Coordinates of C-alpha atoms in Angstrom, one line a residue:
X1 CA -9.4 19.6 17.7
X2 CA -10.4 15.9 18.6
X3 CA -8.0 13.8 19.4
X4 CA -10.5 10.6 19.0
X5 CA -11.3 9.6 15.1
X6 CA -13.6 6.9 13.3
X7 CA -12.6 4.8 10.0
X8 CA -16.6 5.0 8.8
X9 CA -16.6 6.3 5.2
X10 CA -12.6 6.8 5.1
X11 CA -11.2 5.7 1.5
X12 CA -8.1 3.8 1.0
X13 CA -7.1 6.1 -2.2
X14 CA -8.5 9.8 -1.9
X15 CA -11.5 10.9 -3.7
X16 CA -12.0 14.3 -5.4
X17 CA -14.0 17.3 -3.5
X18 CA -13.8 20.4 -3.4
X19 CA -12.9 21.2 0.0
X20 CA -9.4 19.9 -0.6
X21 CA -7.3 23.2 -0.7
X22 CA -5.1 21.8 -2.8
X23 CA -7.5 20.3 -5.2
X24 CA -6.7 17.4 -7.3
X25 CA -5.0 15.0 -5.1
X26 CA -4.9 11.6 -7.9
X27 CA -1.5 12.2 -9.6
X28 CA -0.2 9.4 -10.7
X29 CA 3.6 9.8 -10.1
X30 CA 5.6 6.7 -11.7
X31 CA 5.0 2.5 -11.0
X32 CA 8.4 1.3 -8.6
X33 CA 8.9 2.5 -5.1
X34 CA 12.2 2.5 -5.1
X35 CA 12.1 5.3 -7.7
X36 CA 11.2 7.4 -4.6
X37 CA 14.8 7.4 -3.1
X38 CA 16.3 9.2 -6.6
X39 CA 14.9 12.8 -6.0
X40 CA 17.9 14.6 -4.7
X41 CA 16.7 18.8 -4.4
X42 CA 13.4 19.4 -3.1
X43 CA 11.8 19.3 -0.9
X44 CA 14.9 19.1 1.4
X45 CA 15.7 15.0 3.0
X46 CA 13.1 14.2 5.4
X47 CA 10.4 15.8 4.4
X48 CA 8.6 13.3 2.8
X49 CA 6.1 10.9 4.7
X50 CA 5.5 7.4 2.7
X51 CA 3.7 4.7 4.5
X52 CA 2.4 2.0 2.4
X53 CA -0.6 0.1 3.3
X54 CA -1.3 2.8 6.3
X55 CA -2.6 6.5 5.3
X56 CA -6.6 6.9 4.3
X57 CA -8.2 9.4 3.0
X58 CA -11.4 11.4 4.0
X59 CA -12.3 14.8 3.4
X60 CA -14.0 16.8 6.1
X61 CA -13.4 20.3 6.9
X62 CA -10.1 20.1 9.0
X63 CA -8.5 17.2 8.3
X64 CA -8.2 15.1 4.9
X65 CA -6.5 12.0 5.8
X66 CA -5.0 9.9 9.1
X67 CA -1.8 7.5 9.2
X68 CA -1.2 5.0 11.7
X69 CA 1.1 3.2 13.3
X70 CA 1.7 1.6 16.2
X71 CA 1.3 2.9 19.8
X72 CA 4.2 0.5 21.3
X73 CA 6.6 -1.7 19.6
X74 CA 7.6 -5.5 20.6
X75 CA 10.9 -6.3 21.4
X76 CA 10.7 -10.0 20.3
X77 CA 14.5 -10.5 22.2
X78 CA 13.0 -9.8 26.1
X79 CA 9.7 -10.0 25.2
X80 CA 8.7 -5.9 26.3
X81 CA 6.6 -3.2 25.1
X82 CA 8.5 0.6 24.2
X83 CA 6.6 3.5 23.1
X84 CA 6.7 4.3 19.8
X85 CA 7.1 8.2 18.6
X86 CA 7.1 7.8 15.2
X87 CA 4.0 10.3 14.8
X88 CA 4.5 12.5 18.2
X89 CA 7.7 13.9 16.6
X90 CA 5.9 15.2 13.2
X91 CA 3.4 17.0 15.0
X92 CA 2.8 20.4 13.1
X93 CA 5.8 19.9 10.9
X94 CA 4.6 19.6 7.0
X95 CA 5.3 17.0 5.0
X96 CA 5.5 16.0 1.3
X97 CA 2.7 13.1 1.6
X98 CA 3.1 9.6 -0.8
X99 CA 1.2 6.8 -0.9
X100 CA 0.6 3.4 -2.7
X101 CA -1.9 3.7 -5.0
X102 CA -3.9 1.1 -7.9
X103 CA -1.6 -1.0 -9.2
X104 CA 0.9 -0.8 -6.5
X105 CA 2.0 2.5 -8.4
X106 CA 3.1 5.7 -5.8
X107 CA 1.5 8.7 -6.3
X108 CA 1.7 12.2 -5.0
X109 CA -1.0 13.6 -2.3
X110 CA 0.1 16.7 -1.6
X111 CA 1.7 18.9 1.1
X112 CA 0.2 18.0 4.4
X113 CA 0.3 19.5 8.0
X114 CA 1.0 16.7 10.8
X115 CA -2.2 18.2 13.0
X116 CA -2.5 16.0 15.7
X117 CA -2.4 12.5 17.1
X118 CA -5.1 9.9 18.4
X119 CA -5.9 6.9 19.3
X120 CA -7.7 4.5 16.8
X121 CA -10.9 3.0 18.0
X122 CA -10.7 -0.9 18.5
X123 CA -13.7 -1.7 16.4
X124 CA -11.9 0.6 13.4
X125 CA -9.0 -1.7 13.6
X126 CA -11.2 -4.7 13.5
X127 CA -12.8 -3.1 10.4
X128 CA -9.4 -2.7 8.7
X129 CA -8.4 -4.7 5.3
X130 CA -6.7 -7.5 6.3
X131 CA -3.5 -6.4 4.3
X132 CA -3.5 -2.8 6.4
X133 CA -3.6 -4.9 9.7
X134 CA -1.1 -7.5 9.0
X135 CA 1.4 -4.3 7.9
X136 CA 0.0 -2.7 11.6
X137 CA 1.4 -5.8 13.4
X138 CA 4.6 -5.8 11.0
X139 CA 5.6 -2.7 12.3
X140 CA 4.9 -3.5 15.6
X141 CA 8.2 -5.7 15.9
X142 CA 11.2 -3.3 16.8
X143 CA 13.5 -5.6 14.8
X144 CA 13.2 -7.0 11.7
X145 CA 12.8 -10.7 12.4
X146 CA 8.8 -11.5 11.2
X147 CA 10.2 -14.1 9.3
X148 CA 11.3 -16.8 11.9
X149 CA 9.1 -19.0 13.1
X150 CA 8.3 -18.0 16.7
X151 CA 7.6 -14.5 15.3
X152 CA 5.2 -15.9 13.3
X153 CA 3.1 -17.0 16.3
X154 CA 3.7 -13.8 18.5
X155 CA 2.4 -12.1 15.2
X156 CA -0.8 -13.7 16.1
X157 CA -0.9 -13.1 19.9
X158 CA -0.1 -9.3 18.6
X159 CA -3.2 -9.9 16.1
X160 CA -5.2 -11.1 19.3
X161 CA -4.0 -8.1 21.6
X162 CA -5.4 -5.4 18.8
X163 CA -8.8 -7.2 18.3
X164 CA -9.1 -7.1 21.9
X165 CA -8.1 -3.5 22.5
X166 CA -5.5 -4.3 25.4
X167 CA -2.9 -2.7 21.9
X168 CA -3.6 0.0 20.3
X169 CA -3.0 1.8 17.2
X170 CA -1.9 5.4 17.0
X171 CA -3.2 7.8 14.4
X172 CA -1.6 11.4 12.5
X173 CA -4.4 13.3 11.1
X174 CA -3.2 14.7 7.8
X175 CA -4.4 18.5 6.7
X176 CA -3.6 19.1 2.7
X177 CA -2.8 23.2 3.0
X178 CA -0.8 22.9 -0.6
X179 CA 0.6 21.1 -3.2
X180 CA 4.4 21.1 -4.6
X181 CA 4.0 21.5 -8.4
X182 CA 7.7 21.8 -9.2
X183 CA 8.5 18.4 -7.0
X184 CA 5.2 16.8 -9.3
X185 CA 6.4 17.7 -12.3
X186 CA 10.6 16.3 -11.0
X187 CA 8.8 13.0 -10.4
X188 CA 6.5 12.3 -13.2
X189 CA 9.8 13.7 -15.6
X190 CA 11.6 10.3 -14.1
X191 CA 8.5 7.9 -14.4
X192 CA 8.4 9.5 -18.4
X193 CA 12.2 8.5 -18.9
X194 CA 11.6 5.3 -17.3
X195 CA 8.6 4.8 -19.2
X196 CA 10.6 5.4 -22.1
X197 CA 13.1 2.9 -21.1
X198 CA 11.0 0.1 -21.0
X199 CA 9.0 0.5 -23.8
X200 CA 8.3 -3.4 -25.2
X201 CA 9.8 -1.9 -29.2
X202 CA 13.3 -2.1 -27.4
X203 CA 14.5 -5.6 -26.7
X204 CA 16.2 -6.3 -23.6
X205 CA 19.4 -7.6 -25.3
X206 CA 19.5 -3.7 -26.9
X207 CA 19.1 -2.1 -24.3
X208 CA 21.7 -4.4 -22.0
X209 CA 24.3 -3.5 -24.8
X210 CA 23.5 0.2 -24.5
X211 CA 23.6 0.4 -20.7
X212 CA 27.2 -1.4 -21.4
X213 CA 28.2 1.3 -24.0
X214 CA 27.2 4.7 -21.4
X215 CA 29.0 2.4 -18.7
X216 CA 32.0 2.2 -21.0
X217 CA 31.2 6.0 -22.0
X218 CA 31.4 7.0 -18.3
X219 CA 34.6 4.9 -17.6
X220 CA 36.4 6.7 -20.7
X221 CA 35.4 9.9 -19.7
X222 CA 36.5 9.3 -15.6
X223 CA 39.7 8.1 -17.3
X224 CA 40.0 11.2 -19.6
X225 CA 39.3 13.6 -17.3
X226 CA 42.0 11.8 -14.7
X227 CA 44.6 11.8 -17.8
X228 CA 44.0 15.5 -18.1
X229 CA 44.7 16.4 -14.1
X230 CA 48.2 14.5 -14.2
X231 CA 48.7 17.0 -17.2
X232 CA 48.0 19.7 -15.3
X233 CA 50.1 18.6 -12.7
X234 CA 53.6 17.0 -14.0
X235 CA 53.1 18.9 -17.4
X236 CA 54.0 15.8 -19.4
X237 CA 52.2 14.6 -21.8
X238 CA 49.5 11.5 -20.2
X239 CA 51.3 7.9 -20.9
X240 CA 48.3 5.8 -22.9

């Protein structure tokens, strides 16, 4: 395989063709990211790959989609360059693959296999949306501190530095060999419920007072249930 890759014709959000083995790849899963963290079974914790702003799509006869990241990241405190491995350690591992879709809702891609790495040509980074490269050079910064000043202007040498091609961006192509039904149907049953909950017949005040009632609910029952193991232990009756 070819470890060299071009953006021309890539999609941000994937399209439908036949040749994707898993076949439809647009299903909506539910609207707020941080939704995401809730699933608890499976797949098992850290199988899941989620990069907003940086997976696109294509559909050749290999490989169905790229992420990028990085090839180095900036240590802003001594002002030096370490290599980043955030996609050399997912190479032929699968993944459960997410991304952010119209309407900044997350949906569900598929199961992928991490098939190799690349470097990304400097004219495809050039070609980028300008909201793709500014999260490129957001994740370039080892620490989180893009939001003081002198970051701000090293964000624009590191702009500079990928435009010119002396920093490059590192790609994961992405091959769809499956897609996880039972983990579909786990997310879209919590974007339902929440659905549900926020439906506009249901005033907030209503539904304040009955998130206070099942916290009151939960308390009773914690207390009930830690009345009843003093029972079982002293064999008196629980003092209310």
């Amino acid at each position: 395989m070819s470890s060299s890759i071009s953006l021309y014709n890539w999609r941000v959000y994937p399209s439908l063709r036949k040749s994707y083995p898993a076949g439809t790849l647009l299903l909506h899963v539910f609207q707020t990211a941080g939704r995401i963290l809730l699933y608890r079974s499976q797949p098992p914790p850290g199988s899941t790959l989620f990069l907003p702003q940086r997976v696109f799509w294509y559909c050749p006869e290999d490989i169905h989609g790229i992420a990028l990241s990085p090839s180095a990241l900036y240590r802003t405190r001594d002002q030096s360059w370490m290599e980043n491995d955030e996609f050399t350690c997912l190479l032929d591992q699968t993944k459960e693959v997410f991304y952010r879709g119209p309407g900044k809702g997350i949906y569900y891609a598929g199961t992928f296999k991490c098939a190799y790495t690349g470097k990304l040509p400097t004219s495809d980074f050039r070609n980028l949306p300008a909201g793709v490269k500014e999260e490129l050079i957001r994740t370039s910064f080892s620490a989180p501190e893009i939001h003081n000043i002198r970051t701000r202007d090293e964000r624009a040498q590191l702009r500079k530095l990928y435009c010119d091609g002396e920093r490059k961006v590192s790609f994961l192509a992405l091959q769809c060999v499956g897609f996880n039904q039972k983990l579909y149907d786990a997310f879209l049953a919590v974007g339902q419920l929440r659905e549900a909950e926020q439906k506009p017949s249901v005033s907030i005040g209503k539904r304040r007072r009955k998130g206070e009632m099942d916290s009151k609910r939960a308390a009773k029952m914690i207390r009930d249930e830690r009345a009843r193991s003093e029972t079982e232990v002293t064999g008196d009756e629980p003092i209310v």
